[in-house]
mmCIF file of C-alpha atoms in Angstrom:
data_model
loop_
_atom_site.group_PDB
_atom_site.id
_atom_site.type_symbol
_atom_site.label_atom_id
_atom_site.label_comp_id
_atom_site.label_asym_id
_atom_site.label_seq_id
_atom_site.Cartn_x
_atom_site.Cartn_y
_atom_site.Cartn_z
ATOM 1 C CA MET S 1 50.865 -18.940 34.311
ATOM 2 C CA LYS S 2 49.579 -22.680 33.504
ATOM 3 C CA PHE S 3 51.008 -24.640 31.345
ATOM 4 C CA ASP S 4 48.150 -25.155 29.173
ATOM 5 C CA VAL S 5 47.317 -21.507 28.699
ATOM 6 C CA ALA S 6 51.434 -20.798 27.925
ATOM 7 C CA ILE S 7 50.853 -23.569 24.703
ATOM 8 C CA LYS S 8 47.741 -21.678 23.610
ATOM 9 C CA ASN S 9 48.910 -18.778 23.141
ATOM 10 C CA GLY S 10 52.040 -19.652 21.917
ATOM 11 C CA CYS S 11 50.010 -21.502 19.170
ATOM 12 C CA HIS S 12 48.647 -18.527 18.666
ATOM 13 C CA GLU S 13 51.457 -16.730 17.744
ATOM 14 C CA LEU S 14 52.397 -18.996 15.312
ATOM 15 C CA LYS S 15 49.405 -19.805 13.642
ATOM 16 C CA LYS S 16 49.089 -15.746 12.801
ATOM 17 C CA SER S 17 52.394 -16.345 10.979
ATOM 18 C CA ASN S 18 51.256 -19.335 9.207
ATOM 19 C CA ILE S 19 53.334 -21.404 11.189
ATOM 20 C CA ARG S 20 51.753 -25.241 10.068
ATOM 21 C CA SER S 21 52.578 -26.717 12.949
ATOM 22 C CA ALA S 22 51.940 -24.431 15.350
ATOM 23 C CA LEU S 23 50.641 -26.303 18.319
ATOM 24 C CA LEU S 24 52.924 -29.221 18.307
ATOM 25 C CA ASP S 25 55.927 -26.273 17.929
ATOM 26 C CA SER S 26 54.438 -24.527 21.020
ATOM 27 C CA GLU S 27 54.447 -28.088 22.882
ATOM 28 C CA ILE S 28 58.415 -28.952 22.057
ATOM 29 C CA LEU S 29 59.448 -25.021 22.936
ATOM 30 C CA LEU S 30 58.108 -25.596 25.989
ATOM 31 C CA SER S 31 59.658 -28.526 26.895
ATOM 32 C CA LYS S 32 62.461 -26.985 26.003
ATOM 33 C CA VAL S 33 62.501 -24.424 28.379
ATOM 34 C CA ILE S 34 61.400 -26.489 31.221
ATOM 35 C CA LYS S 35 63.772 -29.369 30.180
ATOM 36 C CA LYS S 36 60.621 -32.034 30.274
ATOM 37 C CA SER S 37 59.580 -34.286 27.927
ATOM 38 C CA ARG S 38 56.509 -33.503 25.635
ATOM 39 C CA LYS S 39 54.435 -36.172 27.694
ATOM 40 C CA PHE S 40 55.539 -34.857 30.932
ATOM 41 C CA ILE S 41 53.373 -31.560 29.752
ATOM 42 C CA LEU S 42 50.864 -33.103 28.842
ATOM 43 C CA LEU S 43 50.227 -34.760 31.271
ATOM 44 C CA ASN S 44 51.020 -32.121 33.652
ATOM 45 C CA LEU S 45 48.831 -29.116 31.945
ATOM 46 C CA ASP S 46 47.770 -27.171 34.936
ATOM 47 C CA ASP S 47 51.082 -27.039 36.170
ATOM 48 C CA LYS S 48 52.396 -23.203 36.478
ATOM 49 C CA LEU S 49 55.391 -21.983 34.536
ATOM 50 C CA ASN S 50 57.489 -19.571 36.663
ATOM 51 C CA GLN S 51 58.312 -15.901 35.173
ATOM 52 C CA SER S 52 61.883 -16.515 34.174
ATOM 53 C CA ASP S 53 60.917 -19.547 32.228
ATOM 54 C CA HIS S 54 57.497 -17.711 30.650
ATOM 55 C CA ASP S 55 59.764 -15.162 29.563
ATOM 56 C CA HIS S 56 62.072 -17.336 27.774
ATOM 57 C CA PHE S 57 59.476 -19.196 25.940
ATOM 58 C CA LYS S 58 57.891 -15.992 24.766
ATOM 59 C CA ASP S 59 61.194 -15.515 23.400
ATOM 60 C CA LEU S 60 61.328 -18.678 21.786
ATOM 61 C CA ILE S 61 57.979 -18.583 20.518
ATOM 62 C CA LEU S 62 58.690 -14.835 19.076
ATOM 63 C CA LYS S 63 61.981 -16.592 16.957
ATOM 64 C CA ARG S 64 59.888 -19.193 15.781
ATOM 65 C CA SER S 65 57.202 -16.888 14.238
ATOM 66 C CA LYS S 66 59.862 -15.082 12.399
ATOM 67 C CA GLY S 67 60.570 -18.046 10.664
ATOM 68 C CA LYS S 68 63.641 -19.555 12.734
ATOM 69 C CA PRO S 69 63.861 -23.453 12.151
ATOM 70 C CA LEU S 70 62.482 -25.237 15.172
ATOM 71 C CA ALA S 71 65.545 -27.247 15.041
ATOM 72 C CA TYR S 72 68.277 -24.473 15.705
ATOM 73 C CA LEU S 73 65.718 -23.405 18.428
ATOM 74 C CA THR S 74 65.570 -26.317 20.284
ATOM 75 C CA GLY S 75 69.814 -27.183 19.394
ATOM 76 C CA ILE S 76 68.625 -30.674 18.244
ATOM 77 C CA LYS S 77 67.476 -32.601 15.456
ATOM 78 C CA SER S 78 66.361 -36.335 15.371
ATOM 79 C CA PHE S 79 67.009 -38.095 12.019
ATOM 80 C CA TRP S 80 67.398 -41.949 11.554
ATOM 81 C CA ASN S 81 67.278 -43.614 15.124
ATOM 82 C CA TYR S 82 69.119 -40.686 16.851
ATOM 83 C CA ASP S 83 68.729 -37.659 18.127
ATOM 84 C CA PHE S 84 72.241 -34.824 16.885
ATOM 85 C CA LYS S 85 73.348 -31.579 17.988
ATOM 86 C CA ILE S 86 72.794 -28.932 16.040
ATOM 87 C CA ASN S 87 73.316 -25.279 15.459
ATOM 88 C CA GLU S 88 72.821 -22.556 12.674
ATOM 89 C CA LYS S 89 76.111 -23.422 11.112
ATOM 90 C CA VAL S 90 74.771 -27.112 10.446
ATOM 91 C CA LEU S 91 72.641 -27.911 7.905
ATOM 92 C CA ILE S 92 69.689 -28.845 9.240
ATOM 93 C CA PRO S 93 69.515 -33.161 8.641
ATOM 94 C CA ARG S 94 66.416 -34.056 6.268
ATOM 95 C CA PRO S 95 64.706 -37.471 6.046
ATOM 96 C CA ASP S 96 65.145 -37.732 2.261
ATOM 97 C CA SER S 97 68.866 -38.290 2.885
ATOM 98 C CA GLU S 98 68.094 -41.391 5.011
ATOM 99 C CA VAL S 99 68.055 -42.936 1.963
ATOM 100 C CA ILE S 100 71.431 -42.670 1.521
ATOM 101 C CA ILE S 101 71.649 -45.164 4.902
ATOM 102 C CA GLU S 102 69.482 -46.993 3.739
ATOM 103 C CA GLN S 103 70.778 -47.842 0.154
ATOM 104 C CA VAL S 104 74.364 -48.530 2.412
ATOM 105 C CA LEU S 105 73.169 -50.645 4.918
ATOM 106 C CA ASP S 106 70.966 -52.881 1.764
ATOM 107 C CA ILE S 107 74.044 -53.136 -0.356
ATOM 108 C CA TYR S 108 76.554 -54.163 1.960
ATOM 109 C CA LYS S 109 74.539 -55.981 4.060
ATOM 110 C CA ASN S 110 76.734 -58.932 4.049
ATOM 111 C CA LYS S 111 79.630 -56.688 4.362
ATOM 112 C CA ASN S 112 81.695 -56.985 7.292
ATOM 113 C CA ASN S 113 84.449 -54.767 7.205
ATOM 114 C CA LEU S 114 83.786 -51.342 4.926
ATOM 115 C CA ASN S 115 86.191 -47.650 5.007
ATOM 116 C CA PHE S 116 83.758 -45.037 3.448
ATOM 117 C CA LEU S 117 84.398 -41.808 3.101
ATOM 118 C CA GLU S 118 81.832 -38.826 3.454
ATOM 119 C CA VAL S 119 82.365 -35.734 1.651
ATOM 120 C CA GLY S 120 80.632 -32.749 3.147
ATOM 121 C CA VAL S 121 79.838 -34.748 6.522
ATOM 122 C CA GLY S 122 77.905 -31.915 8.142
ATOM 123 C CA SER S 123 76.372 -33.007 11.501
ATOM 124 C CA GLY S 124 77.375 -36.542 10.818
ATOM 125 C CA CYS S 125 73.933 -37.542 10.839
ATOM 126 C CA ILE S 126 74.872 -39.953 7.777
ATOM 127 C CA SER S 127 78.067 -41.371 8.649
ATOM 128 C CA LEU S 128 77.704 -42.122 12.194
ATOM 129 C CA SER S 129 73.960 -43.794 11.610
ATOM 130 C CA ILE S 130 76.140 -46.227 9.778
ATOM 131 C CA LEU S 131 78.620 -46.428 11.919
ATOM 132 C CA LYS S 132 75.510 -47.329 14.537
ATOM 133 C CA GLU S 133 74.196 -49.840 12.381
ATOM 134 C CA LYS S 134 77.191 -51.979 11.662
ATOM 135 C CA LYS S 135 80.252 -51.987 14.251
ATOM 136 C CA SER S 136 82.849 -53.050 11.674
ATOM 137 C CA PHE S 137 82.489 -49.876 9.485
ATOM 138 C CA PHE S 138 84.996 -47.353 9.297
ATOM 139 C CA ALA S 139 84.623 -43.870 8.023
ATOM 140 C CA THR S 140 86.350 -40.756 7.491
ATOM 141 C CA GLY S 141 84.282 -37.068 7.080
ATOM 142 C CA VAL S 142 85.718 -34.502 5.012
ATOM 143 C CA ASP S 143 83.961 -30.895 5.655
ATOM 144 C CA LEU S 144 85.208 -27.269 5.079
ATOM 145 C CA SER S 145 83.461 -25.708 7.657
ATOM 146 C CA LYS S 146 85.489 -25.865 11.172
ATOM 147 C CA GLU S 147 82.136 -25.638 12.723
ATOM 148 C CA CYS S 148 80.611 -29.271 11.407
ATOM 149 C CA ILE S 149 83.716 -30.586 12.264
ATOM 150 C CA LYS S 150 83.279 -29.725 15.599
ATOM 151 C CA ILE S 151 79.909 -30.270 15.732
ATOM 152 C CA CYS S 152 80.025 -34.212 14.388
ATOM 153 C CA ARG S 153 82.698 -34.477 16.546
ATOM 154 C CA TYR S 154 80.357 -34.063 19.160
ATOM 155 C CA ASN S 155 77.286 -36.392 17.822
ATOM 156 C CA ALA S 156 80.388 -38.827 17.447
ATOM 157 C CA ASN S 157 81.227 -39.084 20.880
ATOM 158 C CA LYS S 158 77.958 -38.810 22.094
ATOM 159 C CA LEU S 159 76.901 -41.704 20.187
ATOM 160 C CA LYS S 160 80.223 -43.999 21.592
ATOM 161 C CA VAL S 161 81.451 -44.226 17.776
ATOM 162 C CA GLY S 162 84.310 -41.097 17.956
ATOM 163 C CA ASN S 163 86.708 -43.764 17.216
ATOM 164 C CA ARG S 164 85.577 -45.356 14.177
ATOM 165 C CA ILE S 165 85.803 -42.000 12.089
ATOM 166 C CA LYS S 166 88.520 -39.754 11.601
ATOM 167 C CA LEU S 167 87.466 -35.760 10.811
ATOM 168 C CA LEU S 168 89.075 -33.613 8.442
ATOM 169 C CA LYS S 169 88.459 -29.880 7.986
ATOM 170 C CA THR S 170 89.179 -29.924 4.188
ATOM 171 C CA ASP S 171 88.723 -30.241 0.708
ATOM 172 C CA VAL S 172 88.106 -33.516 -0.827
ATOM 173 C CA ASP S 173 90.906 -32.783 -3.372
ATOM 174 C CA ASN S 174 93.137 -32.869 -0.659
ATOM 175 C CA LEU S 175 92.645 -37.259 -0.627
ATOM 176 C CA ILE S 176 93.142 -37.814 -4.002
ATOM 177 C CA PHE S 177 95.752 -40.082 -3.413
ATOM 178 C CA ARG S 178 93.707 -42.008 -0.624
ATOM 179 C CA LYS S 179 91.476 -45.317 -1.165
ATOM 180 C CA TYR S 180 88.189 -46.338 0.492
ATOM 181 C CA ASP S 181 85.869 -48.948 -0.520
ATOM 182 C CA LEU S 182 83.380 -46.127 -0.569
ATOM 183 C CA ILE S 183 82.363 -42.710 -0.961
ATOM 184 C CA ILE S 184 78.964 -40.933 0.082
ATOM 185 C CA SER S 185 77.991 -37.905 -0.598
ATOM 186 C CA ASN S 186 74.945 -35.084 -0.260
ATOM 187 C CA PRO S 187 76.233 -32.211 -1.286
ATOM 188 C CA PRO S 188 74.583 -28.647 -2.236
ATOM 189 C CA TYR S 189 72.933 -29.062 -5.191
ATOM 190 C CA ILE S 190 70.758 -25.487 -5.648
ATOM 191 C CA LYS S 191 71.258 -23.253 -8.334
ATOM 192 C CA LYS S 192 72.552 -20.003 -7.195
ATOM 193 C CA PHE S 193 69.839 -18.141 -8.475
ATOM 194 C CA ASP S 194 67.035 -20.545 -7.407
ATOM 195 C CA LEU S 195 68.509 -20.100 -3.653
ATOM 196 C CA ASN S 196 65.808 -16.882 -3.175
ATOM 197 C CA LYS S 197 62.776 -19.294 -4.256
ATOM 198 C CA LEU S 198 63.590 -21.262 -1.204
ATOM 199 C CA ASN S 199 60.991 -21.095 1.475
ATOM 200 C CA ARG S 200 62.278 -18.657 4.098
ATOM 201 C CA GLU S 201 63.163 -20.946 7.003
ATOM 202 C CA VAL S 202 65.967 -22.397 4.712
ATOM 203 C CA ILE S 203 67.440 -19.268 3.124
ATOM 204 C CA ASN S 204 67.239 -16.910 5.989
ATOM 205 C CA TYR S 205 68.995 -19.132 8.334
ATOM 206 C CA GLU S 206 70.741 -22.305 6.936
ATOM 207 C CA PRO S 207 74.254 -22.024 5.963
ATOM 208 C CA LYS S 208 74.238 -20.829 2.061
ATOM 209 C CA LEU S 209 77.411 -22.843 2.239
ATOM 210 C CA ALA S 210 75.445 -26.011 2.168
ATOM 211 C CA LEU S 211 72.591 -24.809 -0.225
ATOM 212 C CA ASP S 212 74.746 -23.356 -2.811
ATOM 213 C CA GLY S 213 74.893 -25.691 -5.370
ATOM 214 C CA GLY S 214 76.598 -22.962 -8.191
ATOM 215 C CA LEU S 215 75.629 -22.437 -11.258
ATOM 216 C CA GLU S 216 74.211 -25.556 -12.253
ATOM 217 C CA GLY S 217 73.617 -27.064 -9.107
#
């Protein structure tokens, strides 16, 4: 089957499930399957998929049609200026969180050295992006999730800032006697009884630990 036909078929299936970005998602999933860029696909629409890749593509389309987030299917999410590895144990980075980075860079634009703490480090997207922008900053990231610490460490090493961040699987209360110049956090803020109102892609797939903000949010 040619690339263009596969993309159209995938798009059609996703539209039936009310996936708004059906065409783009279909192209991105095909890109993952054949391990080529989306640009390559669009320039070679007459190329053919082998049967194994076609079966893999259909499986990803099926999972996407059921609401599984694209980022979990590709294992990658772009945030700030970088790509971060994620999985279903880690909250998907949101563009809205980039405002934290913007504020830190603005407030501390004249600061050469900064030792900051992130509570609930997740994939590391916030802290690691700051460290990439400020070469003399150092960070500590804490999280209750062992998987988040593992993913964050991978991303830190990939971005070559692993030597400037300390990662701890712990509750923030255990750091009570430590001092930092700055503490940042984007904690769970959804009220427990509002969780079922979330989009199916969020509530059915993203980790409850990163969403549930308790009774008060």
